[in-house]
Coordinates of C-alpha atoms and ligand atoms in Angstrom, one line a residue:
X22 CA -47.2 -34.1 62.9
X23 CA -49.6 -32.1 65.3
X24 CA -48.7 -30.8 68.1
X25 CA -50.4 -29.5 71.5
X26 CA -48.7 -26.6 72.9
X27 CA -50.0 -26.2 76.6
X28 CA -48.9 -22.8 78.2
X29 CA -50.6 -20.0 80.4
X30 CA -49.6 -17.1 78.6
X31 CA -49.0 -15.8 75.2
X32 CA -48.2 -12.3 74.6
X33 CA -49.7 -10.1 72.9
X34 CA -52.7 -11.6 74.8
X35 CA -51.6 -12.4 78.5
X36 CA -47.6 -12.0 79.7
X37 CA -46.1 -12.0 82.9
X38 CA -42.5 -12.7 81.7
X39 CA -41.0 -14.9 78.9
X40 CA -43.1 -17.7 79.4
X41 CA -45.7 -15.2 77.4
X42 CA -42.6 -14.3 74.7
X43 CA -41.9 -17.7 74.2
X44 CA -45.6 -18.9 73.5
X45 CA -46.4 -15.8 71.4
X46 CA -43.6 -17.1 68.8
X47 CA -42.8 -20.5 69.0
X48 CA -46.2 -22.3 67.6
X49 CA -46.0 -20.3 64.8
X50 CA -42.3 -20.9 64.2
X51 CA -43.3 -24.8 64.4
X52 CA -46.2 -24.5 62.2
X53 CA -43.3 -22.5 59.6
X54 CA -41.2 -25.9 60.4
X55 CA -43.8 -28.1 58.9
X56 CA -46.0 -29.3 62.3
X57 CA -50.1 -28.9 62.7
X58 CA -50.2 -26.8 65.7
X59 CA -52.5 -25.9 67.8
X60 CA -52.6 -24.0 71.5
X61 CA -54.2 -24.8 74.4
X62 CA -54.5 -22.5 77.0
X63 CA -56.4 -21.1 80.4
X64 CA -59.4 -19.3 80.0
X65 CA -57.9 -15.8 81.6
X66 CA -60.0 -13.0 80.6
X67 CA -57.7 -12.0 78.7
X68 CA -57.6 -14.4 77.0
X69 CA -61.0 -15.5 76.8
X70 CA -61.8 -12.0 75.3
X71 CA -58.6 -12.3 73.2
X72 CA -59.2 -14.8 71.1
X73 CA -61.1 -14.7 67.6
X74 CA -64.0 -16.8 66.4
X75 CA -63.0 -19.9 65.4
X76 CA -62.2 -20.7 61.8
X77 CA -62.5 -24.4 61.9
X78 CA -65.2 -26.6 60.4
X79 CA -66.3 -28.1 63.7
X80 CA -65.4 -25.3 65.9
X81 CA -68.1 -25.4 68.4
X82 CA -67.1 -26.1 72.6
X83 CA -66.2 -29.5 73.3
X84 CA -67.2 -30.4 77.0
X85 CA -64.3 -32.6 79.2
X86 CA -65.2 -36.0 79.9
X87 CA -68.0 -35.7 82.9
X88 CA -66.1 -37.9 85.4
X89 CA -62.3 -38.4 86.5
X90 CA -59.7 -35.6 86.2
X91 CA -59.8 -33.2 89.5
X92 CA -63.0 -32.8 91.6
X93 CA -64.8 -29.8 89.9
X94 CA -68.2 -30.6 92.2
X95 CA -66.4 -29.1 95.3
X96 CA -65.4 -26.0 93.9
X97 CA -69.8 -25.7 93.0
X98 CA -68.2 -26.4 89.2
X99 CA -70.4 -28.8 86.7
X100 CA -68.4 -31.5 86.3
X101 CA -68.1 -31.2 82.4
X102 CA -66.7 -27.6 81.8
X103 CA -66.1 -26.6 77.8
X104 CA -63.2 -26.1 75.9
X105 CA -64.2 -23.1 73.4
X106 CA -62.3 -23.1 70.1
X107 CA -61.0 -20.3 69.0
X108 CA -58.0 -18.6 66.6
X109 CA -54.9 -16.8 68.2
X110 CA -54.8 -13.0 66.8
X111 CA -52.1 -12.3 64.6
X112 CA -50.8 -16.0 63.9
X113 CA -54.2 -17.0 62.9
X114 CA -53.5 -20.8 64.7
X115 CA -56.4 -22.4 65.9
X116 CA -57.0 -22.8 69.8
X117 CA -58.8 -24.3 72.7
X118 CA -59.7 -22.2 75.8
X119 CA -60.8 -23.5 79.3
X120 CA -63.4 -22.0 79.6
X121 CA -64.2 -21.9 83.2
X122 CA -64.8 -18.3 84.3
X123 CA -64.5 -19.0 88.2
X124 CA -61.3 -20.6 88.0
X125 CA -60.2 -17.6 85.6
X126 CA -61.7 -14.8 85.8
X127 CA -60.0 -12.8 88.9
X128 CA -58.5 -9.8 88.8
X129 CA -54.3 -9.5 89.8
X130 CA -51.6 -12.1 88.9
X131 CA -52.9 -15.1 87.6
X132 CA -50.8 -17.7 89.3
X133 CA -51.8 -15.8 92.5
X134 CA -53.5 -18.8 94.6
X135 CA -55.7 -16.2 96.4
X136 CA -58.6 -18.8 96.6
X137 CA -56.3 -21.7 97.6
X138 CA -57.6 -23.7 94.8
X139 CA -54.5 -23.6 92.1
X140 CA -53.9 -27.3 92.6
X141 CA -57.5 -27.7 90.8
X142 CA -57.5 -25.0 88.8
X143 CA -54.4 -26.0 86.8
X144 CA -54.7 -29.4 87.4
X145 CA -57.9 -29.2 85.2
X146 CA -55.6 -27.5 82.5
X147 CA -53.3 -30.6 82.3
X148 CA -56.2 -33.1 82.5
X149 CA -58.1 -31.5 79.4
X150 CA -54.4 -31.5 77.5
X151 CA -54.7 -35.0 79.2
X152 CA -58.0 -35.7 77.3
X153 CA -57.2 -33.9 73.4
X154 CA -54.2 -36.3 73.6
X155 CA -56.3 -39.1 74.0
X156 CA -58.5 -37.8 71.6
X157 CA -61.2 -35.8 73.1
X158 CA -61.7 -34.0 69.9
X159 CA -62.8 -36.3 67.3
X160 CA -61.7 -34.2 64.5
X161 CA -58.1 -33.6 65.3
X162 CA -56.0 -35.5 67.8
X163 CA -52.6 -34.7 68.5
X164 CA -49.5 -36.2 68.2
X165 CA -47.6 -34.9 71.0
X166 CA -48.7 -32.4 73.9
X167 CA -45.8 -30.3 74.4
X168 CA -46.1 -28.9 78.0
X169 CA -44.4 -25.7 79.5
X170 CA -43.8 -25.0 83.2
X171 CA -45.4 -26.2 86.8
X172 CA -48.9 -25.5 85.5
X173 CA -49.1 -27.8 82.9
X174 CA -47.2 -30.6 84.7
X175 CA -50.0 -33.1 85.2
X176 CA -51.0 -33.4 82.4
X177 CA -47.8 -36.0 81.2
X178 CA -49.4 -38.0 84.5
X179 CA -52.8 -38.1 83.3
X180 CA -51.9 -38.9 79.8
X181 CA -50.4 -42.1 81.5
X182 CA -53.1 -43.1 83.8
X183 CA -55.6 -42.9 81.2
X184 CA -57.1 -45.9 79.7
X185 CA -59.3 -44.5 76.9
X186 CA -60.1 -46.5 74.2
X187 CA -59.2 -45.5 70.7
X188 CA -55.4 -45.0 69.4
X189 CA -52.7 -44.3 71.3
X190 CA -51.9 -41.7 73.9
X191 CA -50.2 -38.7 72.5
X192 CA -46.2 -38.3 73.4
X193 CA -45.3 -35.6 75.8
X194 CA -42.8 -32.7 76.0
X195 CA -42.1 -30.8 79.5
X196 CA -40.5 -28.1 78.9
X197 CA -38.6 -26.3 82.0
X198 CA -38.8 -22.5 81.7
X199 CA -37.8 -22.2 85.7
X200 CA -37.4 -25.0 88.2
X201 CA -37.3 -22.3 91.1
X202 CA -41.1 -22.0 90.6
X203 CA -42.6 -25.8 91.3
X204 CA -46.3 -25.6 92.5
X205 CA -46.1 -27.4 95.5
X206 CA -49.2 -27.8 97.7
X207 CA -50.5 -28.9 100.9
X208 CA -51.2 -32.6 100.3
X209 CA -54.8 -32.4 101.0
X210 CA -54.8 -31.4 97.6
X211 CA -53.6 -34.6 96.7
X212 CA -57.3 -36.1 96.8
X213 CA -58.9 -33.5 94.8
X214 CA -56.9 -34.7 91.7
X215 CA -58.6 -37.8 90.6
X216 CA -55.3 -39.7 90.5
X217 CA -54.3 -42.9 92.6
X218 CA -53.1 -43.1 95.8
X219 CA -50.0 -44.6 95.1
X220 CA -49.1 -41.4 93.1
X221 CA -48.5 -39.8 96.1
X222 CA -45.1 -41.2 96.9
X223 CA -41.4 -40.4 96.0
X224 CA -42.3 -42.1 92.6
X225 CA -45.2 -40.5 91.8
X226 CA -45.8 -36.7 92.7
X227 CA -45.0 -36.3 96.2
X228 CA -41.9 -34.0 96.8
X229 CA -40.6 -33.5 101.1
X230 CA -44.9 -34.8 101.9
X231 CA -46.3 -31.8 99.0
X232 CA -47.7 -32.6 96.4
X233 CA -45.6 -31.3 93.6
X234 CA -46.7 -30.3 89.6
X235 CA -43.0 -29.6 88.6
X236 CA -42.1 -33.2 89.9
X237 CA -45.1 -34.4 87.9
X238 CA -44.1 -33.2 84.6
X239 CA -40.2 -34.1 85.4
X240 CA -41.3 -38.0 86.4
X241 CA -43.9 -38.7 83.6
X242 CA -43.1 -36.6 80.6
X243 CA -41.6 -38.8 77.7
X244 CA -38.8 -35.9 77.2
X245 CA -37.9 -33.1 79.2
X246 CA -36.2 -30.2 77.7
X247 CA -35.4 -26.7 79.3
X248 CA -34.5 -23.4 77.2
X249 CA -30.6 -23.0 77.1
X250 CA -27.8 -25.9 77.0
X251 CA -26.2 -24.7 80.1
X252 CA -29.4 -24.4 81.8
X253 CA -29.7 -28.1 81.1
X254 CA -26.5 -28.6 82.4
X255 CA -27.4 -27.1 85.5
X256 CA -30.0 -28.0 86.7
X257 CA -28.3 -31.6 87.3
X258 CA -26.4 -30.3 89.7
X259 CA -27.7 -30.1 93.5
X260 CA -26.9 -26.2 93.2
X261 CA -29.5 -25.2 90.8
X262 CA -31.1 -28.4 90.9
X263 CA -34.0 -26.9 93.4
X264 CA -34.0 -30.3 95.4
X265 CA -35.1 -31.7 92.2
X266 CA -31.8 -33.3 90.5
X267 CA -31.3 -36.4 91.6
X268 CA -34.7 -37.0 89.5
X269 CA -33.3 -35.1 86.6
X270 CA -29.8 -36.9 87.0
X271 CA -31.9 -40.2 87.1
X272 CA -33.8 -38.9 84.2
X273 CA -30.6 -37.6 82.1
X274 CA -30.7 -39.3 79.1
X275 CA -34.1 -37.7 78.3
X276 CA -33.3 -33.7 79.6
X277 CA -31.7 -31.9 76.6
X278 CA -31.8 -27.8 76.5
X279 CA -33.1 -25.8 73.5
X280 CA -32.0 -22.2 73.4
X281 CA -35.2 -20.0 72.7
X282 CA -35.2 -17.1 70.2
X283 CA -36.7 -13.9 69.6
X284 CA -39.4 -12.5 67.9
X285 CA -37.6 -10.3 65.5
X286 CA -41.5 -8.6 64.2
X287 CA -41.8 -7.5 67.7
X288 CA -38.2 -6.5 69.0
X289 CA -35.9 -5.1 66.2
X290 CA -35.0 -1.1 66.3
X291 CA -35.6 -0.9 62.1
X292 CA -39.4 -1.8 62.7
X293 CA -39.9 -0.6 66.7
X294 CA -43.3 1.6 67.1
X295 CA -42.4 2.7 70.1
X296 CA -39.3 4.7 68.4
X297 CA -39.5 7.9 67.1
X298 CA -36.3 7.0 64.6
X299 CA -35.8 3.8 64.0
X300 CA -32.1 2.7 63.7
X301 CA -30.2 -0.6 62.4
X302 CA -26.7 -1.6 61.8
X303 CA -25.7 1.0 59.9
X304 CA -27.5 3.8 61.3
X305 CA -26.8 3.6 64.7
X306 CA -26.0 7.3 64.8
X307 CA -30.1 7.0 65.8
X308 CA -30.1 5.1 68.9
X309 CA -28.8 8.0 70.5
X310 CA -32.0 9.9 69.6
X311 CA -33.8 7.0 71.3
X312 CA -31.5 7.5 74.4
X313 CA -32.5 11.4 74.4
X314 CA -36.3 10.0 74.2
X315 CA -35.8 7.9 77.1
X316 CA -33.7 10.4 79.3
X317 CA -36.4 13.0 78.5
X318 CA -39.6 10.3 79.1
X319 CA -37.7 9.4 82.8
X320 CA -36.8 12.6 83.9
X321 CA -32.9 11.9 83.6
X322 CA -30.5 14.9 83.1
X323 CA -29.9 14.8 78.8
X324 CA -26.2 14.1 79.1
X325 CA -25.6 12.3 75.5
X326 CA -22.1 11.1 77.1
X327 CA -23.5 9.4 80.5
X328 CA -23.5 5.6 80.1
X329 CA -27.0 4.5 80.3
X330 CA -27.6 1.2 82.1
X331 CA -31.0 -0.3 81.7
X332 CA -33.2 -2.7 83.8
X333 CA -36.3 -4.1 82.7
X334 CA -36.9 -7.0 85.0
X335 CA -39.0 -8.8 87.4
X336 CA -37.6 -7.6 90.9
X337 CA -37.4 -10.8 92.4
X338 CA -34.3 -12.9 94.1
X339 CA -33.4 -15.1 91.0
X340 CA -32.7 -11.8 88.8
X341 CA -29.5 -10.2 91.0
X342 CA -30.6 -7.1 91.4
X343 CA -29.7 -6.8 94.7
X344 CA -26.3 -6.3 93.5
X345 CA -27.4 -3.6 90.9
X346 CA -29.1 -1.5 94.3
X347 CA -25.7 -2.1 96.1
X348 CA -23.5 -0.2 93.5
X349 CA -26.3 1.9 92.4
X350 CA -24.7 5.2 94.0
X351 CA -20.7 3.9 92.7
X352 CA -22.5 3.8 89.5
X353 CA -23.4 7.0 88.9
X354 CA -20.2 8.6 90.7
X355 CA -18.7 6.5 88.3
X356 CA -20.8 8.8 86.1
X357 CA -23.1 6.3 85.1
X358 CA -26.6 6.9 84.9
X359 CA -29.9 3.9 85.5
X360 CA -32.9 3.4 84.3
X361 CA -35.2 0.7 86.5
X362 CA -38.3 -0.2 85.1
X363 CA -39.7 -3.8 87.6
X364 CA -42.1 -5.0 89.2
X365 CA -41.6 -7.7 92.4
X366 CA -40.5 -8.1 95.8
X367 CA -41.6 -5.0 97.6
X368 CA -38.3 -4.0 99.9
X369 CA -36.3 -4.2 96.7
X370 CA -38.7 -2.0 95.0
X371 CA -38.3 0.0 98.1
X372 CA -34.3 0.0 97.6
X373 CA -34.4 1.4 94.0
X374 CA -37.1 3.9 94.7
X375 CA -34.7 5.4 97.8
X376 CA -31.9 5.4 95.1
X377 CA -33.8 7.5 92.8
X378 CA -34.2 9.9 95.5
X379 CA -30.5 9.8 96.2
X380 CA -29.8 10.5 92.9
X381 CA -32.0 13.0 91.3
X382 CA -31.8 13.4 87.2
X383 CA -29.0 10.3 87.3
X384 CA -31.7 7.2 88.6
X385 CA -34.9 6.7 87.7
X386 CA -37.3 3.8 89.0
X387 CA -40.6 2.9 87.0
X388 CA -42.3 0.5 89.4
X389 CA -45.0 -1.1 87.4
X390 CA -45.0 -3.5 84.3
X391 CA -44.8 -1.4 80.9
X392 CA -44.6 -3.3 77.6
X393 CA -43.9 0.5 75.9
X394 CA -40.9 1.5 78.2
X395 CA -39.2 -1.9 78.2
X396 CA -38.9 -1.0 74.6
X397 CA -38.1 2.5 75.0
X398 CA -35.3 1.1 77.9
X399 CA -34.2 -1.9 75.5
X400 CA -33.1 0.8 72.6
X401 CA -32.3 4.0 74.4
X402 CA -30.0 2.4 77.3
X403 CA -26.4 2.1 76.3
X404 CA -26.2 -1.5 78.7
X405 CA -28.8 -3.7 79.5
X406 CA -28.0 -5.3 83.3
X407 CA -28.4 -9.0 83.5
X408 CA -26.6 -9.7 86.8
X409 CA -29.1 -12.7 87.7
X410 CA -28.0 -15.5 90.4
X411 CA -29.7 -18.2 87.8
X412 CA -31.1 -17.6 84.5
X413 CA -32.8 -20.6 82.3
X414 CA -32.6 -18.8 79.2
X415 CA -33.1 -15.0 79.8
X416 CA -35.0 -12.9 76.3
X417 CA -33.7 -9.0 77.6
X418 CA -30.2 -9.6 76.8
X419 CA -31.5 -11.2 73.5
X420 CA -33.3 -8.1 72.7
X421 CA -30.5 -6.0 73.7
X422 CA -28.1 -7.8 71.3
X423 CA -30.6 -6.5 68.6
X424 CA -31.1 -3.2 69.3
X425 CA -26.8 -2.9 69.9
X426 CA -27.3 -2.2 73.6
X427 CA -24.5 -3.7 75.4
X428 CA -25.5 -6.9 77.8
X429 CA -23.6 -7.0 80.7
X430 CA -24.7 -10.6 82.3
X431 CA -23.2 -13.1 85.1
X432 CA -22.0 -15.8 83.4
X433 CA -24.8 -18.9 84.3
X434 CA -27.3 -20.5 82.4
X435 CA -28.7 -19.2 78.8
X436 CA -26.8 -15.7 79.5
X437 CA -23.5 -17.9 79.2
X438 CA -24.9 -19.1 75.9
X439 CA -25.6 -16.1 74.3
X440 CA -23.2 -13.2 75.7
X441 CA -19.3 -13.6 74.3
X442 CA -17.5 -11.7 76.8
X443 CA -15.1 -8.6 75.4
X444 CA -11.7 -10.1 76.7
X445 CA -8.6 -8.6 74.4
X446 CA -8.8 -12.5 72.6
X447 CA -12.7 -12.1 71.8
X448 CA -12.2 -8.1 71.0
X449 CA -9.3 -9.1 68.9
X450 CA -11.3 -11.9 66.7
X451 CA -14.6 -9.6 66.3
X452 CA -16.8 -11.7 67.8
X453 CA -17.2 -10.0 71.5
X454 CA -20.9 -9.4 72.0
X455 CA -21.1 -7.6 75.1
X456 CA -20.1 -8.2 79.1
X457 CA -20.2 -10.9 81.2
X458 CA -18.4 -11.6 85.3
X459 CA -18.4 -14.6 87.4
X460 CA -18.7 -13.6 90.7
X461 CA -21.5 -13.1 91.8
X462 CA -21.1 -10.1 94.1
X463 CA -21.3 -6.6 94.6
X464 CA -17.8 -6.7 93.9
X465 CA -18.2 -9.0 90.9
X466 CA -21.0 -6.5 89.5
X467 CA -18.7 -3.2 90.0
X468 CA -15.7 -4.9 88.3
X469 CA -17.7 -6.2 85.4
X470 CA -19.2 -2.7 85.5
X471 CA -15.6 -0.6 85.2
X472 CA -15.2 -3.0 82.3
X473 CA -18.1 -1.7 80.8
X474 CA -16.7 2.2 80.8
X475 CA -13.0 1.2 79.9
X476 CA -14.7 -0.3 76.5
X477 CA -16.7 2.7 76.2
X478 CA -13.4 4.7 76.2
X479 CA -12.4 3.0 73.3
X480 CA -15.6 4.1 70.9
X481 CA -14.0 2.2 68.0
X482 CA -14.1 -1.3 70.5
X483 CA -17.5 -0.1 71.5
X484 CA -19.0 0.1 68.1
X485 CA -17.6 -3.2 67.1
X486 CA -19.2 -5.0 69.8
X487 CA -22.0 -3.5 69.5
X488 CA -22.4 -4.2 65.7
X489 CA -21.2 -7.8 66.5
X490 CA -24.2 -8.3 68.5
X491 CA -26.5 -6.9 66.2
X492 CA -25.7 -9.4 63.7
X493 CA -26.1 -12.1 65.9
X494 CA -29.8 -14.0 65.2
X495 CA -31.5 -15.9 67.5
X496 CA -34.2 -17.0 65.4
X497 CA -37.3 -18.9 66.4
X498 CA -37.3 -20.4 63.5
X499 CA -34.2 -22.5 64.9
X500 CA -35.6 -23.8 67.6
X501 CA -38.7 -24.5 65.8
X502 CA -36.6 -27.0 63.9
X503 CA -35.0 -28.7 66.9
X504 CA -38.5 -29.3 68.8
X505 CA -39.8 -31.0 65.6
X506 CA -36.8 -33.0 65.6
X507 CA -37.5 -34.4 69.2
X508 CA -41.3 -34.7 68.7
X509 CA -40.3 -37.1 65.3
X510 CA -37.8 -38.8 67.7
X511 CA -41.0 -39.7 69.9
X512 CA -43.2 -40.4 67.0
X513 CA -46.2 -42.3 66.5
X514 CA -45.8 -44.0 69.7
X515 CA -44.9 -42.7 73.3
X516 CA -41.3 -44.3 73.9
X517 CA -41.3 -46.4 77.6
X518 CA -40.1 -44.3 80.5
X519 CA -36.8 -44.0 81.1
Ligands
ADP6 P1 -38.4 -14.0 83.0 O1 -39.2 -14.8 82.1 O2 -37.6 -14.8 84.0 O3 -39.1 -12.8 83.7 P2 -37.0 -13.2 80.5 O4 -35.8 -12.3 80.3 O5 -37.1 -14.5 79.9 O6 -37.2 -13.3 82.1 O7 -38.3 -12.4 80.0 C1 -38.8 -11.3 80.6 C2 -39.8 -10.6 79.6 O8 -40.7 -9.8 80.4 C3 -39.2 -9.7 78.6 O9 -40.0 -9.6 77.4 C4 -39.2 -8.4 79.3 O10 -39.1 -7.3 78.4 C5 -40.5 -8.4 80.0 N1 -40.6 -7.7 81.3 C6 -40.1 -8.0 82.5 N2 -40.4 -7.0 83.4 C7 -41.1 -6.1 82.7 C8 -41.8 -4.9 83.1 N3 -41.7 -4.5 84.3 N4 -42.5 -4.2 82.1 C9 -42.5 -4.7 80.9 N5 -41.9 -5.8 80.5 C10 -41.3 -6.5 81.4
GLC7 C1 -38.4 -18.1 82.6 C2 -37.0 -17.9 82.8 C3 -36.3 -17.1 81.7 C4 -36.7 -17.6 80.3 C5 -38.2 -17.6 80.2 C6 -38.7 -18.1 78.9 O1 -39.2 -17.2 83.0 O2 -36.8 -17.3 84.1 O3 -34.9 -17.3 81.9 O4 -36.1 -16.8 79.3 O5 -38.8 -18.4 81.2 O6 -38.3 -19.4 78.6

């Protein structure tokens, strides 16, 4: 069975957020569950540069189709840019790179539409997933094109307008990592696409008179999956639906949510480079030499008994971190200490920064994106904050399972799937895992939070839970067997639309 995976990021190469966690493990984990995979990806510098020779027989470029797909000409593009070949570091799995350096090569963000031309840009990544999967590469044509997120989402659409001759399209996967983020544009963008004009209506890819990429991949993918059960569940419903779940309702039958999984070579405590002593299960008596390390690396006062919450987030709305800034004071005259290291929306970086300065030696803020300190924060924290307003699947409180630092987590979305809340039943049977409230408030937040230090009062509870969460495994491997399943279920032939 071989399989596209389409995606914008893949750590270690290029990672913004879990997107780049996610496609970093997954292929590989699906190649271990028996499929041909192979990657398909933007040509970001860093990834462009990342990317080894390739290993393949006939791995020269292969240009896209000279005509149809979006118009190249007015962006002073040729109209047949090249996918280079190419092998992933590490996993070794064979990949194609759009290679189109003035569409990719800019400094910042790369989902930052500086240029106003993101509608093209990624719409030429779904047409030339569009064009493998109707067999652009003579040597290897894949089965299904699993998609992920707004940027790959019209490439389901393509797959369907296309009449190429040769065998059949490839099936399609859309995979939701966040319905919050849609790509919507103006919908003079519409025209630059290549597709027809009836597309751009409330069947097609128009969403409130935008032209939507999210709606794309919802309408016209053969199966939509999102990456936690509940989040599945969810996003049905008008309140985390994001104006978009009357289509999913429409479209139930198809939605199903797979729970993503961790990349135990990368985040485990017994194998963590970034740790001075590594720790496990039953040498645990070390994580509080990695909580020394951090307090020492963040300038916090070395007070071994000081319960060490830990943020290592994107500062933006969806993550509720507004309510950790609220209580930020309570919590250290609870005698708490933080540990904040995001990057986001500026007056919330603001907030935690004025914090800090309230709170010498007890807060500190890293403002900036640090793969070494996430670790460092992930290990040496005693509780890893989760509070977010929505959460698809959510990897920190994964991690923090592992490394038997406490989650504390609202209760929504793939943090309800993975967190068993210490109530006296769930203490009682062993299987508690960490913290988790319902109301999300400040008030919610400071309950769940006195929670937190009433366990820690009981060290014997403590260490339970936190050994109950170490054992838990969330492996890739997993998943990797449930996507195969669905891609077989959509095998050889794309099923009709639902
Ligand atoms: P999301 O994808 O919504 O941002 P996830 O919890 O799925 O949330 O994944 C976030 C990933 O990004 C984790 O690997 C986390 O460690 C990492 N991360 C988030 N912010 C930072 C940061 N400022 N520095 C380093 N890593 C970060
Ligand atoms: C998104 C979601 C997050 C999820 C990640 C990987 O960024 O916000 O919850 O874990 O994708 O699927």
């Amino acid at each position: 069975m071989r399989i596209l995976y389409v995606c914008t990021e893949l750590f270690p190469l290029l990672k913004t957020g879990g997107l780049g966690d996610v496609s970093g493990a997954l292929p590989p984990a699906l190649r271990e569950a028996g499929c041909d995979v192979r990657v398909l990806l933007p040509g970001f510098t860093a990834i462009r540069d990342g990317i080894g020779p390739s290993q393949l027989p006939h791995g020269g470029p292969i240009p896209l189709p000279p005509r149809y797909g979006p118009d190249l000409a007015s962006h002073g593009l040729p109209p047949s840019p090249p996918l280079v070949q190419g092998t992933l570091p590490g996993s070794g799995l064979a990949a194609y790179v759009l290679d189109v350096p003035a569409f990719f090569n800019r400094p910042g963000n790369p989902y930052t539409d500086g240029r106003g031309d993101n509608a093209v840009r990624f719409g030429l990544l779904g047409w030339a997933a569009a064009c493998l999967g109707h067999g652009l590469d003579p040597h290897w044509q894949p089965d299904v094109v699993h998609c992920n997120d707004w940027h790959t989402g019209l490439a389901p659409v393509y797959l369907r307008q296309m009449a190429m001759p040769g065998p059949p399209r490839a099936a399609t996967v859309f995979t939701v990592h966040n319905l919050a983020y849609q790509g919507t544009f103006p919908p003079s963008a519409f025209p630059r696409l290549g597709l027809p004009d009836y597309l751009f209506g409330i069947h097609g890819i128009e969403f409130w008179g935008q032209v939507s990429f999210m709606k794309a991949g919802l309408q016209s993918a053969d199966r939509i999956t999102t990456v936690s059960p509940t989040y599945a569940r969810e996003i049905l419903d008008p309140l985390q639906g994001c104006g978009l779940d009357g289509l999913l309702r429409a479209r139930a039958g198809v939605v199903s949510g797979i729970l993503n999984g961790v990349d135990y070579k990368v985040w485990s405590p017994a194998n963590d480079g970034v740790l001075a002593e590594p720790y496990d299960i039953d040498s645990l008596e070390n994580k509080a030499k990695a909580k020394a390390e951090l307090q020492r690396k963040l300038g916090l006062d070395l007070r071994p008994d000081a319960m060490l919450f830990g943020v290592v987030s994107r500062l933006t709305e969806q993550k509720g971190l507004n309510l950790v800034e609220a209580i930020a004071d309570e919590l250290v005259h609870m005698g708490g200490q933080l540990a904040v290291l995001g990057t986001g929306d500026a007056p919330l970086e603001h907030a935690f920064l004025l914090a800090a300065g309230r709170n010498p030696g007890q807060i500190a803020v890293d403002i900036g994106y640090d793969e070494t300190l996430a670790h460092s924060i992930i290990a040496g924290a005693d509780v890893i904050l989760v509070p977010s307003r929505f959460e698809p699947c959510g990897l920190t409180q994964l991690y923090g399972l592992r490394y038997g630092t406490l989650p504390l987590v609202h209760r929504v979305g793939g943090l309800a799937d993975t967190v068993v809340d210490a109530t006296p039943q769930n203490l009682e049977a062993g299987r508690a895992t960490g913290i988790a409230f319902d109301e999300f408030s400040a008030k919610g937040l400071r309950t769940a939070l006195r929670r937190a230090f009433e366990l820690r009062s009981h060290p014997r509870d403590w260490r339970q839970v936190q050994q109950a969460g170490m054992r838990q495994r969330f492996d890739w491997r997993v998943a990797a067997d449930q996507y195969a399943a669905l891609y077989r279920s959509i095998m050889p032939h794309a099923a009709p639309i639902a």
